């Protein structure tokens, strides 16, 4: 299976001198990124020094990845600059209208679980009812008030479309594995400043260690501000949020969103690991000149197990009705039978309209993804996976 297009090699060769110069002085590049973000957002970096130092650290870590390709480097620099621009814009909007911070984010539904466990299916279905709302990809990347000029809005959607197409152009298999659409609900990672999402393309042990001690509360508080900006001046609806990485931050999430309802999707980790590593290999192949599939397997087995174990530990401290458990196998095999009960546990009514919405979601391209993968290709086997997850697989299989 060809993971990257044939044009990637020549493009990397052409771009490498420029990327090498930037990586050689990451601090100078970052200072320039700050100025660019200020100019693009109309905001200011003043007062946001802690956030910027964390992102400066991230840029330095990426610059130290010897295997990084020019495309990979340019892609992550553009992503970080875009997030800085969005943050400066959000802070400017709040400074101009402090009433934004009075917007209540009430009873959000948070879809989480390991990746490849039907979280995307659940997210789209839960976001469809008129009384609910999920942040769209372009809204997370270019957050603004609902009354933003229509020409500006169209321009930002166009930029988000180019961003979504970046991977699709250079990897023919990526849309089959994980399609992204600017006008569709997307994951919270597009607005949360830090997380394991930065490890998708690059192996950065220093950043991974840093994450283990990072205080995520300011990240989630900022994410709440993003939602408040999007909600300001509009009809208040129930937010439907999604990210697999919420699993290991449920304690912080519930401090910021104390009445959130958690929907946790479950699937046998042996299947999840193989499927996820295949997706990760596509990202790694696109962003690196060389890589070792066994390292991908080792790293993500450790990280996904840490996420699940952290979530299970926090789960024991929560009221039983705070978390709605959903079996991947039952949801995907019998969605028409499973979803009415899930809606009820989430304090939602299942209607004929929702039945029709389900048919629409299921018919969309990409909802029945399939691709080949093998645990052995990543240096893994069922015994290693079971050892990492303990009795989790047994618990998941008991839900069938």
Tab-separated table of C-alpha atoms in Angstrom:
chain	number	residue	atom	x	y	z
A	1	UNK	CA	0.000	0.000	0.000
A	2	UNK	CA	1.473	3.344	-1.085
A	3	UNK	CA	0.979	5.722	1.839
A	4	UNK	CA	2.286	8.917	0.207
A	5	UNK	CA	1.978	10.294	-3.313
A	6	UNK	CA	4.911	10.123	-5.716
A	7	UNK	CA	5.181	13.907	-5.737
A	8	UNK	CA	6.165	14.009	-2.048
A	9	UNK	CA	9.837	13.164	-2.661
A	10	UNK	CA	10.518	15.908	-5.230
A	11	UNK	CA	8.619	18.491	-3.179
A	12	UNK	CA	10.603	17.622	-0.051
A	13	UNK	CA	13.844	17.994	-2.004
A	14	UNK	CA	12.846	21.446	-3.239
A	15	UNK	CA	11.696	22.636	0.184
A	16	UNK	CA	14.477	21.139	2.272
A	17	UNK	CA	16.970	24.047	2.106
A	18	UNK	CA	14.351	26.489	3.408
A	19	UNK	CA	13.131	24.115	6.127
A	20	UNK	CA	16.696	23.382	7.240
A	21	UNK	CA	17.371	27.106	7.608
A	22	UNK	CA	14.264	27.550	9.729
A	23	UNK	CA	15.037	24.557	11.915
A	24	UNK	CA	18.557	25.867	12.428
A	25	UNK	CA	17.198	28.919	14.273
A	26	UNK	CA	13.851	27.850	15.696
A	27	UNK	CA	13.690	30.769	18.138
A	28	UNK	CA	14.046	33.355	15.380
A	29	UNK	CA	11.351	31.554	13.400
A	30	UNK	CA	9.047	31.492	16.424
A	31	UNK	CA	9.494	35.223	17.032
A	32	UNK	CA	8.465	35.768	13.406
A	33	UNK	CA	5.440	33.476	13.900
A	34	UNK	CA	4.310	35.635	16.828
A	35	UNK	CA	4.433	38.768	14.680
A	36	UNK	CA	2.571	37.021	11.869
A	37	UNK	CA	-0.131	35.775	14.256
A	38	UNK	CA	-0.594	39.239	15.742
A	39	UNK	CA	-0.954	40.785	12.296
A	40	UNK	CA	-3.404	38.132	11.089
A	41	UNK	CA	-5.587	38.225	14.218
A	42	UNK	CA	-5.591	41.909	15.077
A	43	UNK	CA	-4.715	40.776	18.582
A	44	UNK	CA	-1.629	40.875	20.732
A	45	UNK	CA	0.790	38.452	22.324
A	46	UNK	CA	1.076	40.694	25.387
A	47	UNK	CA	-0.180	38.954	28.507
A	48	UNK	CA	0.045	35.481	26.975
A	49	UNK	CA	3.689	34.806	27.742
A	50	UNK	CA	3.186	31.417	29.448
A	51	UNK	CA	1.240	30.049	26.480
A	52	UNK	CA	3.848	31.319	24.036
A	53	UNK	CA	6.763	29.841	25.945
A	54	UNK	CA	5.030	26.452	25.834
A	55	UNK	CA	4.633	26.731	22.071
A	56	UNK	CA	8.214	27.927	21.701
A	57	UNK	CA	9.243	24.740	23.516
A	58	UNK	CA	7.098	22.690	21.110
A	59	UNK	CA	8.691	24.303	18.045
A	60	UNK	CA	12.149	23.621	19.465
A	61	UNK	CA	11.205	19.976	20.002
A	62	UNK	CA	10.001	19.584	16.417
A	63	UNK	CA	13.169	21.261	15.135
A	64	UNK	CA	15.206	18.543	16.861
A	65	UNK	CA	13.489	15.678	14.993
A	66	UNK	CA	16.275	14.542	12.650
A	67	UNK	CA	13.955	12.532	10.424
A	68	UNK	CA	11.468	15.367	9.819
A	69	UNK	CA	10.750	16.003	6.160
A	70	UNK	CA	10.383	19.488	4.747
A	71	UNK	CA	6.652	18.941	4.207
A	72	UNK	CA	6.247	17.681	7.755
A	73	UNK	CA	8.132	20.650	9.186
A	74	UNK	CA	6.265	23.231	7.120
A	75	UNK	CA	2.949	21.582	7.960
A	76	UNK	CA	3.422	21.660	11.722
A	77	UNK	CA	4.818	25.211	11.666
A	78	UNK	CA	1.720	26.318	9.771
A	79	UNK	CA	-0.524	24.504	12.238
A	80	UNK	CA	1.133	26.107	15.269
A	81	UNK	CA	1.045	29.565	13.681
A	82	UNK	CA	-2.651	29.093	12.912
A	83	UNK	CA	-3.392	28.135	16.514
A	84	UNK	CA	-1.499	31.185	17.782
A	85	UNK	CA	-3.487	33.395	15.407
A	86	UNK	CA	-6.749	31.900	16.601
A	87	UNK	CA	-5.825	32.311	20.258
A	88	UNK	CA	-4.874	35.960	19.790
A	89	UNK	CA	-8.208	36.494	17.984
A	90	UNK	CA	-10.207	34.816	20.767
A	91	UNK	CA	-8.463	36.932	23.396
A	92	UNK	CA	-9.106	40.092	21.351
A	93	UNK	CA	-12.803	39.300	20.952
A	94	UNK	CA	-13.181	38.724	24.689
A	95	UNK	CA	-11.295	41.935	25.500
A	96	UNK	CA	-13.638	43.838	23.170
A	97	UNK	CA	-16.732	42.230	24.686
A	98	UNK	CA	-16.184	40.722	28.167
A	99	UNK	CA	-19.821	39.573	28.228
A	100	UNK	CA	-18.689	36.626	26.123
A	101	UNK	CA	-17.314	35.056	29.306
A	102	UNK	CA	-20.837	35.068	30.786
A	103	UNK	CA	-22.030	32.579	28.174
A	104	UNK	CA	-22.985	29.330	29.969
A	105	UNK	CA	-21.744	26.070	28.469
A	106	UNK	CA	-24.331	23.774	30.006
A	107	UNK	CA	-24.499	19.978	30.129
A	108	UNK	CA	-22.140	19.342	27.197
A	109	UNK	CA	-21.927	15.814	25.856
A	110	UNK	CA	-18.318	14.669	25.613
A	111	UNK	CA	-17.682	11.722	23.285
A	112	UNK	CA	-14.456	9.925	24.098
A	113	UNK	CA	-12.844	6.515	23.959
A	114	UNK	CA	-9.851	5.141	22.145
A	115	UNK	CA	-9.555	6.162	18.491
A	116	UNK	CA	-11.160	3.809	15.964
A	117	UNK	CA	-14.051	3.013	18.345
A	118	UNK	CA	-16.904	4.719	16.410
A	119	UNK	CA	-16.468	8.069	18.162
A	120	UNK	CA	-16.836	9.832	14.802
A	121	UNK	CA	-20.124	8.052	14.096
A	122	UNK	CA	-21.418	8.889	17.580
A	123	UNK	CA	-20.265	12.502	17.343
A	124	UNK	CA	-22.021	13.154	14.048
A	125	UNK	CA	-25.271	11.510	15.122
A	126	UNK	CA	-25.403	13.286	18.487
A	127	UNK	CA	-24.636	16.644	16.875
A	128	UNK	CA	-27.438	16.400	14.318
A	129	UNK	CA	-30.561	17.200	16.444
A	130	UNK	CA	-31.534	20.879	16.269
A	131	UNK	CA	-31.159	21.321	20.017
A	132	UNK	CA	-27.516	20.200	19.863
A	133	UNK	CA	-24.429	21.693	18.287
A	134	UNK	CA	-20.883	20.523	17.594
A	135	UNK	CA	-17.997	22.828	16.694
A	136	UNK	CA	-17.113	22.556	13.022
A	137	UNK	CA	-13.544	22.124	11.853
A	138	UNK	CA	-13.271	25.646	10.443
A	139	UNK	CA	-14.784	27.138	13.622
A	140	UNK	CA	-12.123	25.502	15.765
A	141	UNK	CA	-9.374	26.760	13.474
A	142	UNK	CA	-10.727	30.294	12.942
A	143	UNK	CA	-12.998	31.036	15.890
A	144	UNK	CA	-15.141	34.165	15.656
A	145	UNK	CA	-18.492	35.595	16.630
A	146	UNK	CA	-21.582	34.455	14.772
A	147	UNK	CA	-22.015	37.927	13.244
A	148	UNK	CA	-18.624	37.889	11.517
A	149	UNK	CA	-18.686	39.347	8.002
A	150	UNK	CA	-19.826	36.739	5.476
A	151	UNK	CA	-16.897	37.421	3.164
A	152	UNK	CA	-14.498	36.841	6.063
A	153	UNK	CA	-16.359	33.658	6.960
A	154	UNK	CA	-16.075	32.276	3.420
A	155	UNK	CA	-12.384	33.096	3.353
A	156	UNK	CA	-11.763	31.204	6.570
A	157	UNK	CA	-13.671	28.187	5.326
A	158	UNK	CA	-11.491	28.258	2.207
A	159	UNK	CA	-8.349	28.281	4.362
A	160	UNK	CA	-9.703	25.373	6.432
A	161	UNK	CA	-10.429	23.490	3.211
A	162	UNK	CA	-6.819	23.898	2.094
A	163	UNK	CA	-5.702	22.664	5.507
A	164	UNK	CA	-7.920	19.582	5.266
A	165	UNK	CA	-6.709	18.881	1.747
A	166	UNK	CA	-3.033	19.118	2.725
A	167	UNK	CA	-2.864	15.510	3.814
A	168	UNK	CA	-5.326	14.271	1.211
A	169	UNK	CA	-3.260	15.650	-1.678
A	170	UNK	CA	-0.042	14.054	-0.498
A	171	UNK	CA	-1.504	10.769	0.813
A	172	UNK	CA	-3.991	8.882	-1.387
A	173	UNK	CA	-5.023	6.565	1.457
A	174	UNK	CA	-5.679	9.211	4.123
A	175	UNK	CA	-9.268	10.026	3.057
A	176	UNK	CA	-10.099	6.314	3.276
A	177	UNK	CA	-8.741	6.096	6.820
A	178	UNK	CA	-9.664	9.474	8.287
A	179	UNK	CA	-11.443	12.071	6.166
A	180	UNK	CA	-11.638	15.698	7.330
A	181	UNK	CA	-14.290	18.181	6.201
A	182	UNK	CA	-14.218	21.892	7.169
A	183	UNK	CA	-18.023	22.095	7.450
A	184	UNK	CA	-18.390	18.951	9.567
A	185	UNK	CA	-18.073	18.436	13.331
A	186	UNK	CA	-14.456	17.927	14.347
A	187	UNK	CA	-12.369	16.954	17.327
A	188	UNK	CA	-11.507	19.281	20.182
A	189	UNK	CA	-7.785	18.826	19.446
A	190	UNK	CA	-8.083	21.528	16.793
A	191	UNK	CA	-8.538	24.089	19.586
A	192	UNK	CA	-6.860	22.535	22.629
A	193	UNK	CA	-3.275	23.858	22.755
A	194	UNK	CA	-1.490	20.687	23.854
A	195	UNK	CA	-1.890	16.936	23.737
A	196	UNK	CA	-0.733	13.716	22.177
A	197	UNK	CA	-2.004	14.931	18.812
A	198	UNK	CA	1.388	16.639	18.367
A	199	UNK	CA	2.970	13.176	18.548
A	200	UNK	CA	0.963	11.861	15.605
A	201	UNK	CA	3.583	12.818	13.019
A	202	UNK	CA	6.778	13.185	15.013
A	203	UNK	CA	8.474	11.174	17.735
A	204	UNK	CA	9.385	13.746	20.402
A	205	UNK	CA	10.369	12.062	23.701
A	206	UNK	CA	11.058	15.435	25.326
A	207	UNK	CA	7.589	16.742	24.513
A	208	UNK	CA	5.989	13.467	25.561
A	209	UNK	CA	7.726	13.691	28.953
A	210	UNK	CA	6.653	17.327	29.242
A	211	UNK	CA	3.016	16.344	28.668
A	212	UNK	CA	3.150	13.988	31.654
A	213	UNK	CA	3.606	16.955	34.026
A	214	UNK	CA	1.698	19.622	32.086
A	215	UNK	CA	-1.241	21.340	33.813
A	216	UNK	CA	-4.099	20.936	31.340
A	217	UNK	CA	-6.588	23.133	33.191
A	218	UNK	CA	-5.576	26.350	31.360
A	219	UNK	CA	-5.925	24.442	28.075
A	220	UNK	CA	-9.491	23.396	28.862
A	221	UNK	CA	-10.362	26.854	30.185
A	222	UNK	CA	-9.214	28.302	26.876
A	223	UNK	CA	-11.283	25.714	25.018
A	224	UNK	CA	-14.330	26.812	26.995
A	225	UNK	CA	-13.640	30.383	25.845
A	226	UNK	CA	-13.588	29.162	22.236
A	227	UNK	CA	-17.056	27.659	22.726
A	228	UNK	CA	-18.280	30.828	24.448
A	229	UNK	CA	-17.165	32.954	21.494
A	230	UNK	CA	-18.909	30.616	19.045
A	231	UNK	CA	-22.088	30.624	21.143
A	232	UNK	CA	-22.230	34.371	21.828
A	233	UNK	CA	-25.195	36.060	20.159
A	234	UNK	CA	-26.743	32.774	19.007
A	235	UNK	CA	-29.415	30.431	20.297
A	236	UNK	CA	-27.940	28.403	23.135
A	237	UNK	CA	-27.778	24.725	22.311
A	238	UNK	CA	-26.180	21.721	23.934
A	239	UNK	CA	-22.591	21.257	22.825
A	240	UNK	CA	-21.400	17.861	21.597
A	241	UNK	CA	-17.622	17.568	21.930
A	242	UNK	CA	-15.230	14.799	20.966
A	243	UNK	CA	-11.646	13.670	21.419
A	244	UNK	CA	-10.001	10.381	22.382
A	245	UNK	CA	-7.463	12.367	24.387
A	246	UNK	CA	-10.136	13.515	26.855
A	247	UNK	CA	-9.843	10.038	28.377
A	248	UNK	CA	-6.777	10.909	30.423
A	249	UNK	CA	-8.007	14.369	31.408
A	250	UNK	CA	-11.513	13.651	32.683
A	251	UNK	CA	-10.665	15.221	36.040
A	252	UNK	CA	-9.687	18.541	34.460
A	253	UNK	CA	-12.512	18.423	31.922
A	254	UNK	CA	-15.077	18.057	34.707
A	255	UNK	CA	-13.593	20.979	36.635
A	256	UNK	CA	-14.125	23.221	33.615
A	257	UNK	CA	-17.418	21.603	32.509
A	258	UNK	CA	-18.804	20.314	35.834
A	259	UNK	CA	-22.155	19.116	34.442
A	260	UNK	CA	-20.728	17.377	31.368
A	261	UNK	CA	-22.045	13.962	30.401
A	262	UNK	CA	-19.398	11.512	29.163
A	263	UNK	CA	-20.060	8.987	26.392
A	264	UNK	CA	-17.255	6.407	26.361
A	265	UNK	CA	-17.040	4.047	23.388
A	266	UNK	CA	-15.293	0.697	23.895
A	267	UNK	CA	-13.646	-1.749	21.489
A	268	UNK	CA	-11.179	-4.627	21.813
A	269	UNK	CA	-7.751	-2.946	22.070
A	270	UNK	CA	-6.143	-5.557	19.808
A	271	UNK	CA	-8.263	-4.277	16.930
A	272	UNK	CA	-7.893	-0.637	17.920
A	273	UNK	CA	-4.097	-0.745	18.132
A	274	UNK	CA	-3.640	-2.257	14.681
A	275	UNK	CA	-6.054	0.169	13.038
A	276	UNK	CA	-4.654	3.211	14.859
A	277	UNK	CA	-1.029	2.331	14.121
A	278	UNK	CA	-1.915	2.059	10.443
A	279	UNK	CA	-3.327	5.581	10.512
A	280	UNK	CA	-0.303	6.806	12.460
A	281	UNK	CA	2.055	5.233	9.937
A	282	UNK	CA	0.404	7.244	7.179
A	283	UNK	CA	1.007	10.480	9.088
A	284	UNK	CA	4.553	9.499	9.994
A	285	UNK	CA	5.361	8.528	6.392
A	286	UNK	CA	4.105	11.895	5.190
A	287	UNK	CA	6.091	13.915	7.746
A	288	UNK	CA	9.360	11.957	7.997
A	289	UNK	CA	12.092	10.838	5.610
A	290	UNK	CA	12.611	7.556	7.502
A	291	UNK	CA	10.752	5.718	10.253
A	292	UNK	CA	10.425	2.361	12.011
A	293	UNK	CA	6.914	0.800	12.210
A	294	UNK	CA	7.959	-1.086	15.356
A	295	UNK	CA	8.629	2.221	17.112
A	296	UNK	CA	5.160	3.426	16.099
A	297	UNK	CA	3.682	0.280	17.643
A	298	UNK	CA	5.677	0.521	20.863
A	299	UNK	CA	4.948	4.208	21.442
A	300	UNK	CA	1.238	4.141	20.709
A	301	UNK	CA	0.617	0.944	22.644
A	302	UNK	CA	2.108	2.676	25.679
A	303	UNK	CA	0.210	5.914	25.133
A	304	UNK	CA	-3.204	4.404	24.418
A	305	UNK	CA	-2.905	2.107	27.425
A	306	UNK	CA	-1.997	5.101	29.594
A	307	UNK	CA	-5.057	6.958	28.319
A	308	UNK	CA	-7.448	4.094	29.025
A	309	UNK	CA	-5.967	3.317	32.421
A	310	UNK	CA	-6.150	6.983	33.457
A	311	UNK	CA	-9.769	7.143	32.328
A	312	UNK	CA	-10.678	3.979	34.211
A	313	UNK	CA	-9.029	5.290	37.375
A	314	UNK	CA	-10.977	8.547	37.171
A	315	UNK	CA	-14.136	6.634	36.332
A	316	UNK	CA	-14.146	5.014	39.789
A	317	UNK	CA	-14.497	8.478	41.363
A	318	UNK	CA	-17.528	9.532	39.329
A	319	UNK	CA	-21.246	8.862	39.831
A	320	UNK	CA	-22.336	5.907	37.718
A	321	UNK	CA	-24.773	7.967	35.662
A	322	UNK	CA	-22.095	10.483	34.672
A	323	UNK	CA	-20.617	8.075	32.082
A	324	UNK	CA	-22.568	6.323	29.325
A	325	UNK	CA	-20.709	3.218	28.138
A	326	UNK	CA	-21.196	2.169	24.523
A	327	UNK	CA	-19.977	-1.008	22.841
A	328	UNK	CA	-18.435	-0.390	19.423
A	329	UNK	CA	-19.690	-3.755	18.203
A	330	UNK	CA	-23.275	-3.181	19.286
A	331	UNK	CA	-23.362	0.408	18.039
A	332	UNK	CA	-21.994	-0.396	14.582
A	333	UNK	CA	-23.881	-3.682	14.178
A	334	UNK	CA	-27.268	-2.404	15.387
A	335	UNK	CA	-27.274	1.424	15.405
A	336	UNK	CA	-31.055	1.623	15.014
A	337	UNK	CA	-31.522	-0.496	18.149
A	338	UNK	CA	-28.702	0.985	20.228
A	339	UNK	CA	-29.072	4.711	19.680
A	340	UNK	CA	-32.535	5.253	21.216
A	341	UNK	CA	-31.226	3.885	24.525
A	342	UNK	CA	-28.045	5.953	24.266
A	343	UNK	CA	-30.081	9.100	23.627
A	344	UNK	CA	-32.207	8.368	26.689
A	345	UNK	CA	-29.159	7.959	28.943
A	346	UNK	CA	-27.852	11.269	27.606
A	347	UNK	CA	-31.201	12.875	28.498
A	348	UNK	CA	-32.248	13.295	24.878
A	349	UNK	CA	-35.389	12.201	23.037
A	350	UNK	CA	-35.085	9.836	20.074
A	351	UNK	CA	-37.503	10.893	17.340
A	352	UNK	CA	-38.441	9.937	13.803
A	353	UNK	CA	-36.299	12.862	12.701
A	354	UNK	CA	-33.286	11.279	14.408
A	355	UNK	CA	-34.013	7.990	12.667
A	356	UNK	CA	-33.821	9.822	9.356
A	357	UNK	CA	-30.663	11.634	10.405
A	358	UNK	CA	-29.053	8.295	11.217
A	359	UNK	CA	-29.714	7.034	7.705
A	360	UNK	CA	-28.100	10.181	6.294
A	361	UNK	CA	-25.011	9.846	8.480
A	362	UNK	CA	-24.575	6.151	7.706
A	363	UNK	CA	-24.827	6.842	3.979
A	364	UNK	CA	-22.028	9.407	3.998
A	365	UNK	CA	-18.705	8.453	2.401
A	366	UNK	CA	-16.096	7.555	4.964
A	367	UNK	CA	-18.488	6.262	7.618
A	368	UNK	CA	-17.708	2.672	6.618
A	369	UNK	CA	-13.960	2.936	6.371
A	370	UNK	CA	-11.817	-0.095	5.782
A	371	UNK	CA	-8.100	-0.614	5.377
A	372	UNK	CA	-5.514	-3.329	5.905
A	373	UNK	CA	-3.317	-3.512	8.971
A	374	UNK	CA	-1.377	-6.064	10.994
A	375	UNK	CA	-0.196	-6.035	14.604
A	376	UNK	CA	2.958	-7.879	13.582
A	377	UNK	CA	3.922	-5.091	11.190
A	378	UNK	CA	4.248	-2.853	14.258
A	379	UNK	CA	6.187	-5.337	16.357
A	380	UNK	CA	3.135	-6.206	18.444
A	381	UNK	CA	1.060	-9.267	19.219
A	382	UNK	CA	-2.075	-9.943	21.301
A	383	UNK	CA	-0.039	-10.882	24.377
A	384	UNK	CA	1.745	-7.510	24.395
A	385	UNK	CA	-1.535	-5.659	23.934
A	386	UNK	CA	-3.286	-7.619	26.681
A	387	UNK	CA	-0.362	-7.039	29.048
A	388	UNK	CA	-0.573	-3.275	28.464
A	389	UNK	CA	-4.341	-3.040	28.954
A	390	UNK	CA	-4.820	-5.569	31.742
A	391	UNK	CA	-8.420	-6.759	31.995
A	392	UNK	CA	-9.799	-4.043	29.711
A	393	UNK	CA	-10.267	-6.379	26.720
A	394	UNK	CA	-12.188	-8.815	28.907
A	395	UNK	CA	-14.436	-5.988	30.097
A	396	UNK	CA	-15.061	-4.826	26.509
A	397	UNK	CA	-15.911	-8.316	25.292
A	398	UNK	CA	-18.386	-8.733	28.146
A	399	UNK	CA	-20.367	-5.801	26.688
A	400	UNK	CA	-21.134	-7.612	23.436
